[in-house]
Coordinates of C-alpha atoms and ligand atoms in Angstrom, one line a residue:
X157 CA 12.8 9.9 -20.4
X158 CA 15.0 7.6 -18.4
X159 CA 14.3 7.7 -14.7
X160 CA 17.8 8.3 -13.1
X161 CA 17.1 8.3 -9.6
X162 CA 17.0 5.4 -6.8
X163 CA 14.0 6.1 -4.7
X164 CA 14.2 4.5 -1.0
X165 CA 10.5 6.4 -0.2
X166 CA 9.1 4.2 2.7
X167 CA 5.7 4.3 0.9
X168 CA 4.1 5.4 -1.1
X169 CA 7.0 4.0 -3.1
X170 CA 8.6 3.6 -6.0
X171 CA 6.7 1.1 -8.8
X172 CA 8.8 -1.0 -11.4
X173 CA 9.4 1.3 -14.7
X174 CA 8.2 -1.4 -16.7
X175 CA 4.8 -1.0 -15.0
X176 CA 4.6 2.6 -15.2
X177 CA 5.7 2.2 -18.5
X178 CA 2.6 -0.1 -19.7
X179 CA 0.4 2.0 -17.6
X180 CA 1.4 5.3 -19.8
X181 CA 1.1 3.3 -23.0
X182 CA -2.3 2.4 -21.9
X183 CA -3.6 5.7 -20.3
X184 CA -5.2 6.9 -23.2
X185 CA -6.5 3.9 -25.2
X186 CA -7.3 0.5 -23.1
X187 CA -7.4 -2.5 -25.1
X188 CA -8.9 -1.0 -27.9
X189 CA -11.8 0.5 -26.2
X190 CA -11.0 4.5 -26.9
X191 CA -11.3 5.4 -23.4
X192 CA -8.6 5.3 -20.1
X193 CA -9.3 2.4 -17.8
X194 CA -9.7 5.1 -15.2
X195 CA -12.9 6.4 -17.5
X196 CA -14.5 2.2 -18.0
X197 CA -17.8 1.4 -15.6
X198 CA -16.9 -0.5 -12.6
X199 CA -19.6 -2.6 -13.6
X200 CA -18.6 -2.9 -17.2
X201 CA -16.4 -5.5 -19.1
X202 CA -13.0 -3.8 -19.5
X203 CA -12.6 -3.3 -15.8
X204 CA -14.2 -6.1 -14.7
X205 CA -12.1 -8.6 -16.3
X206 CA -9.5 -6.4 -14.8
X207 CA -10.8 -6.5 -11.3
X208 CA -10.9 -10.5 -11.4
X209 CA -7.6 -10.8 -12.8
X210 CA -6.1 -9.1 -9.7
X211 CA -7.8 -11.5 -7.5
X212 CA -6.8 -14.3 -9.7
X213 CA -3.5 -13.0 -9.5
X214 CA -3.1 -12.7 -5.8
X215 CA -4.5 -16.4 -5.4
X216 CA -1.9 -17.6 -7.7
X217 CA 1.2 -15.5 -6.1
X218 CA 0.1 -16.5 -2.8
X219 CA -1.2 -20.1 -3.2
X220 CA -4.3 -18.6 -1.6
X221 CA -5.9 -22.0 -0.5
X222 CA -9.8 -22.4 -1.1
X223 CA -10.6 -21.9 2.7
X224 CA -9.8 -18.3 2.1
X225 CA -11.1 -15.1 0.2
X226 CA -9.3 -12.1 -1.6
X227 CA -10.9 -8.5 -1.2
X228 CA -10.2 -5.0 -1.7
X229 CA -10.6 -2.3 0.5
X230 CA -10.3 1.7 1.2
X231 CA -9.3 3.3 3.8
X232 CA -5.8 2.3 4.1
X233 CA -4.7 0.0 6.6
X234 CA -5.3 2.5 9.1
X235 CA -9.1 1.6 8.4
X236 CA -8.2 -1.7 8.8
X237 CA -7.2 -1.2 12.6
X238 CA -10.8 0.3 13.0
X239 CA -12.6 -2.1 11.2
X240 CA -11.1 -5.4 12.4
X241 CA -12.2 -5.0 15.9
X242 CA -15.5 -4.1 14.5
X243 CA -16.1 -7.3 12.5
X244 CA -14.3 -9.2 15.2
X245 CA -14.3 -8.2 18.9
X246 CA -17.3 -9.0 19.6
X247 CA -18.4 -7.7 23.4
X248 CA -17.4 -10.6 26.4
X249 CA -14.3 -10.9 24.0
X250 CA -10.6 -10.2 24.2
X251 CA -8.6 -9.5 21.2
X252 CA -4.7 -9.8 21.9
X253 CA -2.1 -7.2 20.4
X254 CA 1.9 -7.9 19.5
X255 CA 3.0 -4.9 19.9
X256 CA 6.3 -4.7 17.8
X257 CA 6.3 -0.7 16.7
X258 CA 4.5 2.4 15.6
X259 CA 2.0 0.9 13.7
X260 CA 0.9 -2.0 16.0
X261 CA 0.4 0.4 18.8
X262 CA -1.7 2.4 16.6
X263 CA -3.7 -0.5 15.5
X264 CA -4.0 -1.5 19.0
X265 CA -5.5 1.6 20.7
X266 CA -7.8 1.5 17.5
X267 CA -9.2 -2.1 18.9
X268 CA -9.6 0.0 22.4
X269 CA -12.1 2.1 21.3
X270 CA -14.1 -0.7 20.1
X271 CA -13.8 -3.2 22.9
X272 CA -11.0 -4.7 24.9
X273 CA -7.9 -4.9 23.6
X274 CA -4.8 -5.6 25.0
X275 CA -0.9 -6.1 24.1
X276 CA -0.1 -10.0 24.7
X277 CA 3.7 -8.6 24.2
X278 CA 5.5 -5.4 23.9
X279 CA 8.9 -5.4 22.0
X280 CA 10.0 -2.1 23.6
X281 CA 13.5 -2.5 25.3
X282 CA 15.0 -0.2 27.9
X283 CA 14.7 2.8 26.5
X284 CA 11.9 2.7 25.1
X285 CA 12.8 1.4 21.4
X286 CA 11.4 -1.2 19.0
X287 CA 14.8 -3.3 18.3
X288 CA 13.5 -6.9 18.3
X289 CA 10.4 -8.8 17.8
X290 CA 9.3 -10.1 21.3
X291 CA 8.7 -14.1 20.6
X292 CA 7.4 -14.5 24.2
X293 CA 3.7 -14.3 23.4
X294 CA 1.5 -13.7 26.6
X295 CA -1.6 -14.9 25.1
X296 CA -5.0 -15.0 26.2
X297 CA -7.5 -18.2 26.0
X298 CA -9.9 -17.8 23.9
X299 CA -8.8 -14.8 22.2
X300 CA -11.1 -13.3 19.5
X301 CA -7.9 -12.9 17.8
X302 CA -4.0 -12.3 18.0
X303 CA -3.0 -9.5 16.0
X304 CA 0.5 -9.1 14.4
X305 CA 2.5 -6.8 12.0
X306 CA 4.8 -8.6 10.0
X307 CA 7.1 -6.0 9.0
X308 CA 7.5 -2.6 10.9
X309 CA 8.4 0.2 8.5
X310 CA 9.4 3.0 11.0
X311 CA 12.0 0.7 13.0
X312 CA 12.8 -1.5 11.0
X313 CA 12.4 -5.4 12.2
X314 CA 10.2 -8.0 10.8
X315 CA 9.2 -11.4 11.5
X316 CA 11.1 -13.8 9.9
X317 CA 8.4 -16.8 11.0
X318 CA 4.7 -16.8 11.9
X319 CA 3.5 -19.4 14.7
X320 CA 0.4 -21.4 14.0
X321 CA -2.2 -20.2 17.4
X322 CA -5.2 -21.4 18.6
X323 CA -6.9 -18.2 18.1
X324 CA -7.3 -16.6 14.4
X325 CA -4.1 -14.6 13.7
X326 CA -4.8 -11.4 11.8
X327 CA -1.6 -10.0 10.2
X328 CA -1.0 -6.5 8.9
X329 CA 1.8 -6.7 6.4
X330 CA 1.1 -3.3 4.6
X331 CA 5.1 -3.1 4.1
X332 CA 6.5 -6.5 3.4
X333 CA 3.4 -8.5 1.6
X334 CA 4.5 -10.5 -1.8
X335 CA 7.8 -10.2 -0.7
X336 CA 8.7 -14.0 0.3
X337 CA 6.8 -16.9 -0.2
X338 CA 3.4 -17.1 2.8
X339 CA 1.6 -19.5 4.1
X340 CA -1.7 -18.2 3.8
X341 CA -3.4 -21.1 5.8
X342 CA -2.0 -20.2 9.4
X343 CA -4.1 -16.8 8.8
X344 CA -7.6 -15.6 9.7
X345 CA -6.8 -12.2 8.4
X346 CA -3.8 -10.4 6.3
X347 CA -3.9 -6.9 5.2
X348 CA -1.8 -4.7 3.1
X349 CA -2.4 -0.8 2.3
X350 CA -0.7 -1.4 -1.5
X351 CA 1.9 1.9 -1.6
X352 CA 4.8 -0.3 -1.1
X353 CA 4.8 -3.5 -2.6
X354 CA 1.9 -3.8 -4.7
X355 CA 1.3 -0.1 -6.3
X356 CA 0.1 3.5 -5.7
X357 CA -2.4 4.2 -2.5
X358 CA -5.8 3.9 -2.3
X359 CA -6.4 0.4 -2.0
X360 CA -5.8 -2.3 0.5
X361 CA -5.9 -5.9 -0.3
X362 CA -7.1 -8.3 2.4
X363 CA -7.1 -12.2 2.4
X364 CA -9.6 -13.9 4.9
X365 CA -10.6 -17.1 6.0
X366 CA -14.0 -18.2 4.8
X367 CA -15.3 -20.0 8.2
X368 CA -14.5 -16.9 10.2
X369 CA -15.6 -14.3 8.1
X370 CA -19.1 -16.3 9.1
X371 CA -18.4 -15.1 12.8
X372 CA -18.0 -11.2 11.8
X373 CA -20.4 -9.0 13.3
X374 CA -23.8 -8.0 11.2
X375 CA -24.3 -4.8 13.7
X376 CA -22.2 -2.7 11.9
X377 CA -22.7 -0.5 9.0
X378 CA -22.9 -2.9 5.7
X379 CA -20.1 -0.7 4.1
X380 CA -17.5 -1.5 7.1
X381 CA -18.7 -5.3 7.4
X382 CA -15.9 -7.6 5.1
X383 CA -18.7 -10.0 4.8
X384 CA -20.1 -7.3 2.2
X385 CA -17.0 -6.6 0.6
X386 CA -16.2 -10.7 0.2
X387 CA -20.0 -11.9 -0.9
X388 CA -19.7 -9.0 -3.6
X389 CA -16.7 -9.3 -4.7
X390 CA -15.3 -6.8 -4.1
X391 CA -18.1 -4.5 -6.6
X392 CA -20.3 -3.7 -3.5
X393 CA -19.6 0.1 -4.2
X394 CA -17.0 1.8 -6.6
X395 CA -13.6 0.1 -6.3
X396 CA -10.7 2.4 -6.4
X397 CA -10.4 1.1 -10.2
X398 CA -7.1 2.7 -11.4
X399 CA -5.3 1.7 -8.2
X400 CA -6.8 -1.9 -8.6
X401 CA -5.5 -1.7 -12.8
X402 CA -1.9 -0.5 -10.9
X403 CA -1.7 -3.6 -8.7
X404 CA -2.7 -5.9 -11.1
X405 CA -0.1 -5.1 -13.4
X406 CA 2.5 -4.7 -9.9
X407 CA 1.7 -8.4 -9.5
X408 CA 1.9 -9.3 -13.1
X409 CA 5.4 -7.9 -13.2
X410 CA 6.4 -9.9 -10.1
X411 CA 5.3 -12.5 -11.5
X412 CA 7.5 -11.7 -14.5
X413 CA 10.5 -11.9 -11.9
X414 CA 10.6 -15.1 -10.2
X415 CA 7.0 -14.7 -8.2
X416 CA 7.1 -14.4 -4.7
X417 CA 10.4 -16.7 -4.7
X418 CA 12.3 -14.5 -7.0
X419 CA 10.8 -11.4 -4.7
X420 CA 12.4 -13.1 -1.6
X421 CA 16.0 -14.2 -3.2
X422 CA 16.3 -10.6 -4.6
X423 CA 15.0 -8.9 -1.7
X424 CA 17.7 -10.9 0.5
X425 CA 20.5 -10.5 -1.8
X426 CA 20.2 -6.2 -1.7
X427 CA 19.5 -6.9 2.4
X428 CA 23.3 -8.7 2.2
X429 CA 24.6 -5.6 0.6
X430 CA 22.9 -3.1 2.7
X431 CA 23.4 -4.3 6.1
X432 CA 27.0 -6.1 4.9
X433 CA 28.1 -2.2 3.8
X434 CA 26.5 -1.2 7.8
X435 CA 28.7 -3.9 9.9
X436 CA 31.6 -4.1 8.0
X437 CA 32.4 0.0 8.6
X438 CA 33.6 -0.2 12.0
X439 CA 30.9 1.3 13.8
X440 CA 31.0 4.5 11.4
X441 CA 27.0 3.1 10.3
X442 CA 25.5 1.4 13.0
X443 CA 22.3 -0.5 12.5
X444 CA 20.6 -0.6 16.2
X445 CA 18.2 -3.5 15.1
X446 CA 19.1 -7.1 16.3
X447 CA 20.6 -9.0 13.6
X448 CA 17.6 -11.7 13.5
X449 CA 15.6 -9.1 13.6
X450 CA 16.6 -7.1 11.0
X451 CA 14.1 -6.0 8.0
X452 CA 14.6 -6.7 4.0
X453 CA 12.1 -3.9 3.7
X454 CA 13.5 -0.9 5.5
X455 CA 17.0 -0.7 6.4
X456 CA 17.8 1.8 9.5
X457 CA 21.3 2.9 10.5
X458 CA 22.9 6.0 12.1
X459 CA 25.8 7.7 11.5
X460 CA 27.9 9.1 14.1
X461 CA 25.7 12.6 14.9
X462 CA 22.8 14.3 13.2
X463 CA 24.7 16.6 11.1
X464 CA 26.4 14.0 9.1
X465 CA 23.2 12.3 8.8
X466 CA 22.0 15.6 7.1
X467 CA 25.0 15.6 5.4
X468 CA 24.7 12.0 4.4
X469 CA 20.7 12.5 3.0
X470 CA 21.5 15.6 0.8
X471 CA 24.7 14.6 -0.7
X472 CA 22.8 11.2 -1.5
X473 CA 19.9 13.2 -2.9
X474 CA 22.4 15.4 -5.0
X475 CA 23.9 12.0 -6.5
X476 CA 20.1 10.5 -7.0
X477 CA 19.4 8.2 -4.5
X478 CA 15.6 10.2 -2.6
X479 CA 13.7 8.7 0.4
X480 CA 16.2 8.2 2.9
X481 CA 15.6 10.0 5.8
X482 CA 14.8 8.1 8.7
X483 CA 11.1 8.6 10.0
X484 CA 11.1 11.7 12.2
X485 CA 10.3 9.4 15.0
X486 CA 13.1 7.5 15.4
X487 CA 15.8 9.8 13.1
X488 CA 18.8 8.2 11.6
X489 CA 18.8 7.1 7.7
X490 CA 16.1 4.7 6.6
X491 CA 16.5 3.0 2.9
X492 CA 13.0 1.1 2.1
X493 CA 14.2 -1.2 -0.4
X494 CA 10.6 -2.8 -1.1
X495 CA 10.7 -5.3 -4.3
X496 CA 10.3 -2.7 -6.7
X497 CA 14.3 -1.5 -5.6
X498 CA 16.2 -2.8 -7.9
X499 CA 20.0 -4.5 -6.4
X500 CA 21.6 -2.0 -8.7
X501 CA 20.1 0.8 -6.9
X502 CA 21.4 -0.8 -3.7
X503 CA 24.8 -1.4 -5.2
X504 CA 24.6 2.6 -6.1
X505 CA 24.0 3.2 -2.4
X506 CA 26.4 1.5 -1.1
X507 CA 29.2 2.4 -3.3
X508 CA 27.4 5.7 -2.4
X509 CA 28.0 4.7 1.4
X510 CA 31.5 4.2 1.4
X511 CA 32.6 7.1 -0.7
X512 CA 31.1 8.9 2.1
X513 CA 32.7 7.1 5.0
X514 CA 36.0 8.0 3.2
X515 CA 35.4 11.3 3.0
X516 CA 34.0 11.6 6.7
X517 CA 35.1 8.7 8.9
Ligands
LIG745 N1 0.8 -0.4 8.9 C1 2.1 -0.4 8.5 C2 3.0 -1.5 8.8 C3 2.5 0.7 7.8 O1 3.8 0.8 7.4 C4 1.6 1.8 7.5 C5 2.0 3.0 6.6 N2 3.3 3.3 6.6 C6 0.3 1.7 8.0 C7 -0.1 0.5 8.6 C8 -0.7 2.8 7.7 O2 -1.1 2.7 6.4 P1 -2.2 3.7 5.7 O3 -1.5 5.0 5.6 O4 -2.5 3.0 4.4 O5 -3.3 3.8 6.6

């Protein structure tokens, strides 16, 4: 059945058909083996060669240099704002926030609980909103760490360049990872929950530098220490196989496309369309994010009141195009446009767009 629908879900989020696709073929009978992946040992050959592949495959899309590790974790990356300050804040210690949205302050007061925490800079303007990505960095000396989040989901901006720091910069980038080219090195710490870019939930993939991992704290419990999760690859208890199967093929197929250069160049080319169709409708969509600050991931406008906005979401869900209401934070229409949206599904929207600015502008 052909999947007629454009789905702009911030996450989880759509996956590429062609994965889904193998994935169905494969449900029932892996490889010749009679049983579903999901059904395979984590400790057994089918799924291990599996589990290595996706490692492999993230070194290789990444250019993961030997001075770092790949490994998978649960918990989303909401565990991740728990567990970072536990490996890594270490008491006497200050760990120093960027504070660019939602999720940053989350992961921030997270670190608070743990030890002290603060935000080195807060992108908040006036009134209050998340439009920009500060670039003035009040840092401390010494920090344990600088944390950042590369893309923010709810409002909207990313950074378009990381700063090499004295201090080991830990980087969530749940909602933009694989999607343009990285270098890893400049990183003590990335993390990604996987339900946007790289597959279904229930699985987040982390990259860390070897050296520091050696610093992480040993007074923890083992299952929260990454050291545990990096010396055993990963296999220290059951992995969240299928989900791990899922993102192996996710980065198989964007490998397929281009790698992480062809992610990038099709990722900018729907962002041209997107925010193009926003400026160039005299003020009738209005995109409140900065220009250079504006995400390829999740594209946020507003219309001129609410209703049309309602208007706007159900007549686009009536024509196919799901997923676009703006978090119920912020409001507005949101359009996550992650690397499995393809440009003809953007091209839909915005012919979408101005058939409706026609009708109501
Ligand atoms: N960080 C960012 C940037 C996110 O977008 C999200 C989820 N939308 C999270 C963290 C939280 O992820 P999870 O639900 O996997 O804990």
């Amino acid at each position: 059945m052909a999947r007629d629908i454009v789905n702009f879900n911030a996450g989880p989020a759509g996956l590429p058909t062609p994965v889904l696709e193998r994935a169905q073929s494969e449900l029932l009978e892996f490889e010749g083996t009679h049983m579903s992946i999901m059904e395979h040992s984590h400790r057994g050959k089918a799924y291990d060669a599996v589990h290595h592949e996706a490692m492999d495959l993230t070194k290789s899309l990444l250019k993961v240099p030997d001075t770092h590790e790949v490994f998978f974790m649960q918990g989303g990356a909401s565990g991740m704002f728990a567990t970072v300050p536990m490996n890594f804040l270490s008491e006497g210690r200050v760990a120093d926030y960027v504070v660019t949205g939602a999720w940053s302050k989350k992961a921030l007061a997270e670190a608070q609980f743990v030890g002290e925490a603060r935000a080195a800079a807060d992108g908040r303007n006036a009134d209050g909103k998340f439009v920009s990505v500060p670039t003035e960095w009040d840092l401390t000396e010494g920090a344990a760490y600088v944390h950042v989040t590369s893309n923010n989901t709810i409002f909207g901006t990313q950074m378009k360049s990381f700063p090499k720091l004295a201090s080991p910069m830990v980087a969530d980038m749940s909602s933009d990872i694989m999607s343009r080219p990285l270098n890893v090195e400049d990183f003590g710490l990335i993390y990604a929950g996987a339900q946007k870019n790289l597959g279904p939930s229930g699985v987040v993939l982390a990259i860390i530098k070897k050296d520091w991992l050696q610093e992480a704290s040993t007074k923890i419990p083992k299952i929260f220490r990454y050291k545990t999760h990096v010396d055993k690859q990963s296999l220290f208890h059951t992995p969240p196989t299928f989900a791990i199967y899922l993102m192996r093929n996710v980065m198989q197929w964007i490998g397929e496309n281009g790698g992480l250069e062809g992610m990038q160049a099709r990722n900018a080319e729907k962002a041209k369309h997107l925010y193009g169709a926003i400026d160039e409708s005299g003020g009738f969509f209005n995109c409140p994010v900065d220009k250079e600050a504006r995400s390829h991931m999740n594209v946020v406008w507003r219309l001129p009141s609410e209703d049309l906005e309602k208007r706007f979401i159900a007549e686009a869900a009536e024509a196919g195009m799901v997923g676009l209401k703006g978090h119920r934070d912020v409001g507005g229409i949101r359009a996550s446009v992650y690397n499995a949206v393809e440009v003809a599904g953007v091209q839909r929207l915005v012919s979408f767009m101005s058939d409706f600015k026609s009708k109501n502008g």
